[in-house]
CSV table of C-alpha atoms and ligand atoms in Angstrom, one decimal:
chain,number,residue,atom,x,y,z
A,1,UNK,CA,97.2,95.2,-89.1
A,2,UNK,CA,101.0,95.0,-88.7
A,3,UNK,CA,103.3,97.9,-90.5
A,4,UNK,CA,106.2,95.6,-90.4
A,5,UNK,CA,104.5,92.4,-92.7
A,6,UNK,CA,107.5,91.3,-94.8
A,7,UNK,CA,107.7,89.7,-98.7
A,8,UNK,CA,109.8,88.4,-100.8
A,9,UNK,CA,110.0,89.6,-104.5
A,10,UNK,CA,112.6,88.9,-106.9
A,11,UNK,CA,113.2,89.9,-110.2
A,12,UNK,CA,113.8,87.1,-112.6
A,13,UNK,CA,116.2,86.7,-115.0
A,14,UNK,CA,114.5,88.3,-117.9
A,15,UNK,CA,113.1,91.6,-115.7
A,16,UNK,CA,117.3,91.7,-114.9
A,17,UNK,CA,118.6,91.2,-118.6
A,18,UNK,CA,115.8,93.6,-119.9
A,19,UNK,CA,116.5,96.7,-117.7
A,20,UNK,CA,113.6,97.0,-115.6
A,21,UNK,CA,115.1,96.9,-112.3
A,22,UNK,CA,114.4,100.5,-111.5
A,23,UNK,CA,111.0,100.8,-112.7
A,24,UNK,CA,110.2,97.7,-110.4
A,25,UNK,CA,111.8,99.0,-107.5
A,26,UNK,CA,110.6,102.1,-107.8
A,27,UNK,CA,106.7,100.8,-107.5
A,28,UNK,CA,107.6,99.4,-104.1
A,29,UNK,CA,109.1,102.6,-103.4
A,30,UNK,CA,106.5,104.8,-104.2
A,31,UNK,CA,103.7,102.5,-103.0
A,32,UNK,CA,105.5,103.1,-99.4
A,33,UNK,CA,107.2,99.9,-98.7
A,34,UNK,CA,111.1,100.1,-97.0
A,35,UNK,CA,113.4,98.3,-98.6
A,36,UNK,CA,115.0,95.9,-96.0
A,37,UNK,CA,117.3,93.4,-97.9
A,38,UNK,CA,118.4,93.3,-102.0
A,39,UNK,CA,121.0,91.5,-103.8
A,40,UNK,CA,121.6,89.8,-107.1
A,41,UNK,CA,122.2,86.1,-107.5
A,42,UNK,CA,122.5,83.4,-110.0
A,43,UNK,CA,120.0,80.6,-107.9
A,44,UNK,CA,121.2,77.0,-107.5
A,45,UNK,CA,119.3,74.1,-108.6
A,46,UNK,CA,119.1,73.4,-105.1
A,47,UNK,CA,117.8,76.6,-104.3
A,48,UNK,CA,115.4,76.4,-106.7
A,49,UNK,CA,113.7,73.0,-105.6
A,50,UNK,CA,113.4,74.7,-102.3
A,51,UNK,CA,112.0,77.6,-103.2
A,52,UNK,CA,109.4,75.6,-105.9
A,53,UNK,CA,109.4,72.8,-103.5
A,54,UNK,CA,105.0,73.1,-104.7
A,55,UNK,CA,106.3,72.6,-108.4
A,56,UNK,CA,109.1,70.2,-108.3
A,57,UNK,CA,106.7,67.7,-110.0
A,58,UNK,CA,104.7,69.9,-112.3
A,59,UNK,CA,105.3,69.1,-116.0
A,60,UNK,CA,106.6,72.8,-116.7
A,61,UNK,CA,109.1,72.8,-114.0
A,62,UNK,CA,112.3,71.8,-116.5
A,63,UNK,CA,111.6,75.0,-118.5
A,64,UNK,CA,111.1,76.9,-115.5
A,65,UNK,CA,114.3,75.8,-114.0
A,66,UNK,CA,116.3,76.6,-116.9
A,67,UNK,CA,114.5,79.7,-117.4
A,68,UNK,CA,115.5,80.7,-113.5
A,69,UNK,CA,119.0,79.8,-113.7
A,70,UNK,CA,119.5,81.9,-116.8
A,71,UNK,CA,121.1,85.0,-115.1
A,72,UNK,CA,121.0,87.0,-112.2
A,73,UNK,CA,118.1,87.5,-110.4
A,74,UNK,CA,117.9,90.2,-108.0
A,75,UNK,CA,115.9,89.2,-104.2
A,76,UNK,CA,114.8,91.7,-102.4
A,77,UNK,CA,113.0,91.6,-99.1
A,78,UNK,CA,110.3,94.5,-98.7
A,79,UNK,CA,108.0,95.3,-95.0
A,80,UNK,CA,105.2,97.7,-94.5
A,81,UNK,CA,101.3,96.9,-94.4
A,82,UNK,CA,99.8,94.3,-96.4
A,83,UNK,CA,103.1,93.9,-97.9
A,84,UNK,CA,102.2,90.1,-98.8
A,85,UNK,CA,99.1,90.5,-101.0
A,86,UNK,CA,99.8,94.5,-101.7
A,87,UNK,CA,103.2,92.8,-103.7
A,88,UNK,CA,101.1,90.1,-105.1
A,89,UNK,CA,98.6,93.1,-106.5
A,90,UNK,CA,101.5,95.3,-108.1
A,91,UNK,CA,102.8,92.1,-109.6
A,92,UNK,CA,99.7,91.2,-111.7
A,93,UNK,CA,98.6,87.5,-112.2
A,94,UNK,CA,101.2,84.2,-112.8
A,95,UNK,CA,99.9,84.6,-116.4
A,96,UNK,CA,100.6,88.4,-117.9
A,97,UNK,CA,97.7,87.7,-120.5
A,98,UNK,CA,96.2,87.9,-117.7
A,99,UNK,CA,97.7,90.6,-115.7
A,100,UNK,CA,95.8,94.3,-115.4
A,101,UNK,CA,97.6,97.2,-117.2
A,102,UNK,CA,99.3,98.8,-114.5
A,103,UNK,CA,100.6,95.6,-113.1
A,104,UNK,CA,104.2,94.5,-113.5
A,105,UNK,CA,103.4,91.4,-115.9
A,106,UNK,CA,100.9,93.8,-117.4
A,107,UNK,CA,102.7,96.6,-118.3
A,108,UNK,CA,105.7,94.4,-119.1
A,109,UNK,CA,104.9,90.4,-120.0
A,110,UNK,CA,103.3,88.1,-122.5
A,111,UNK,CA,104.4,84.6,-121.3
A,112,UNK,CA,104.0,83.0,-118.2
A,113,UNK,CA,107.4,81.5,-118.5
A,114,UNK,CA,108.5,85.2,-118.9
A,115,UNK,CA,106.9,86.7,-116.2
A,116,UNK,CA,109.5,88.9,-115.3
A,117,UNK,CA,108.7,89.0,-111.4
A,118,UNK,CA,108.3,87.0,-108.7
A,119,UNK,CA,106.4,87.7,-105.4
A,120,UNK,CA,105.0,85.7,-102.0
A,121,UNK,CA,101.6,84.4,-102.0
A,122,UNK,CA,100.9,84.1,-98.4
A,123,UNK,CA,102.7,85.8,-94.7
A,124,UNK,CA,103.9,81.9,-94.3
A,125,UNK,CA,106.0,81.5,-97.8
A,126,UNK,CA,107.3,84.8,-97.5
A,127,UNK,CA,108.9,83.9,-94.4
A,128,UNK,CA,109.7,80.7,-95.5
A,129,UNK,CA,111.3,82.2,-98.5
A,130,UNK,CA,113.2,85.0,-97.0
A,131,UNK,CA,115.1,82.6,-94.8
A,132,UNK,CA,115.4,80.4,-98.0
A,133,UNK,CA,117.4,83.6,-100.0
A,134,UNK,CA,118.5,85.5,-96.8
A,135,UNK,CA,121.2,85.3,-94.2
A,136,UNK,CA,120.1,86.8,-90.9
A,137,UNK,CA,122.4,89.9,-91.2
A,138,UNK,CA,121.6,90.8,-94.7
A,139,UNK,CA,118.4,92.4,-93.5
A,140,UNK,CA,119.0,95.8,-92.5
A,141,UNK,CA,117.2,97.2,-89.8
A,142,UNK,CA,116.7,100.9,-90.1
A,143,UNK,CA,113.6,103.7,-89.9
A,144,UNK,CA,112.5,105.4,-92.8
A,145,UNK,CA,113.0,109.4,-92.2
A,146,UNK,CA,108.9,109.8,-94.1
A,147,UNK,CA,107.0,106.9,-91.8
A,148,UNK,CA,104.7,109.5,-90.5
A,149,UNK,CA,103.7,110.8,-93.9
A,150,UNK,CA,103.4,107.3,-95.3
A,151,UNK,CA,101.0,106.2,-92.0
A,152,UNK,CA,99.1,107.8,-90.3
L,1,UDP,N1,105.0,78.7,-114.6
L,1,UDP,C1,105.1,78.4,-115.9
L,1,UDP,N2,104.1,77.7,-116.5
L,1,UDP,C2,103.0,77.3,-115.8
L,1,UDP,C3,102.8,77.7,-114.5
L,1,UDP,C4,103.8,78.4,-113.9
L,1,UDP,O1,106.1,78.7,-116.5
L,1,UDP,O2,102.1,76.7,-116.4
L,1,UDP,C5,106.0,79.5,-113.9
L,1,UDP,C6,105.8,81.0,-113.9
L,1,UDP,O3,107.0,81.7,-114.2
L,1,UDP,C7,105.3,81.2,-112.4
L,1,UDP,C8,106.1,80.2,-111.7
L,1,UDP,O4,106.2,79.1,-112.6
L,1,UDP,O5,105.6,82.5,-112.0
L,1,UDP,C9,105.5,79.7,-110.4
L,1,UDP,O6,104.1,79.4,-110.5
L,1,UDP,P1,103.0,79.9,-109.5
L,1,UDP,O7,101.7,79.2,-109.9
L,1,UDP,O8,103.5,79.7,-108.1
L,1,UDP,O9,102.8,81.4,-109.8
L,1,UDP,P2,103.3,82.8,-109.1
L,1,UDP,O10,103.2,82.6,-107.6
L,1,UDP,O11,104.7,83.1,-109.6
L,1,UDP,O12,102.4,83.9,-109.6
């Protein structure tokens, strides 16, 4: 299994506006994952459809739209093992009611249309997605100093 698997998870308007940046972060952080792109944007309709290309039809994708454009949302890029389903795990299910304490949406969401994160469900998205919110050069190539006490 590869230690350099890349997602994409983005915090969504509402995790932004209600200050839980840090604690979000932080579970990627501690879980083991290097950080290897972030920054804050206010998406594009455009952007959007690309991203939910899967939705663009579905009845609730107005509201999500509108919801998504809301604010700033902050993309990060994370890489270690299992990165793609491990992120799907520490985000919890599309519906918080639905979500495990200990999750993000469980710990921290009620609605599905206020689920505070977002996160890639398969190796092929995330790619896809990454190169949907990333320029090349935004994604920082670097070693993290504890790798051998992270793997072993
Ligand atoms: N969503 C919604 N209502 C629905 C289904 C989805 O508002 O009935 C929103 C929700 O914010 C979700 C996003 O659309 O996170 C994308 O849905 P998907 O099924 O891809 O879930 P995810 O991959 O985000 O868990």
């Amino acid at each position: 299994m590869s230690n350099n698997e890349r997602t994409f998870i983005a915090i969504k308007p509402d995790g932004v506006q209600r200050g839980l940046i840090s604690n979000i972060l932080s579970r990627f952080e501690n879980k083991g994952y290097k950080l290897v792109g972030i920054k804050l944007v206010t998406p594009t309709e455009n952007l959007l459809k690309q991203h939910y290309a899967e939705h663009v039809d579905k009845p609730f994708f107005p509201k999500m739209l509108s919801y998504m454009m809301s604010g700033p949302v902050l993309a990060t890029v994370w890489e270690g093992k299992d990165a793609v389903k491990q992120g799907r795990s520490i985000l919890g299910a599309t519906n918080p009611l639905n979500s495990a304490p200990g999750t993000i949406r469980g710990d921290f969401a009620l609605d599905m249309g206020r689920n505070v994160v977002h996160g890639s469900d398969s190796v092929e998205s995330a790619n896809r997605e990454i190169n949907l919110w990333f320029k090349k050069e935004e994604l920082v190539d670097y070693k993290i100093s504890q790798l051998s006490w992270i793997y072993e």
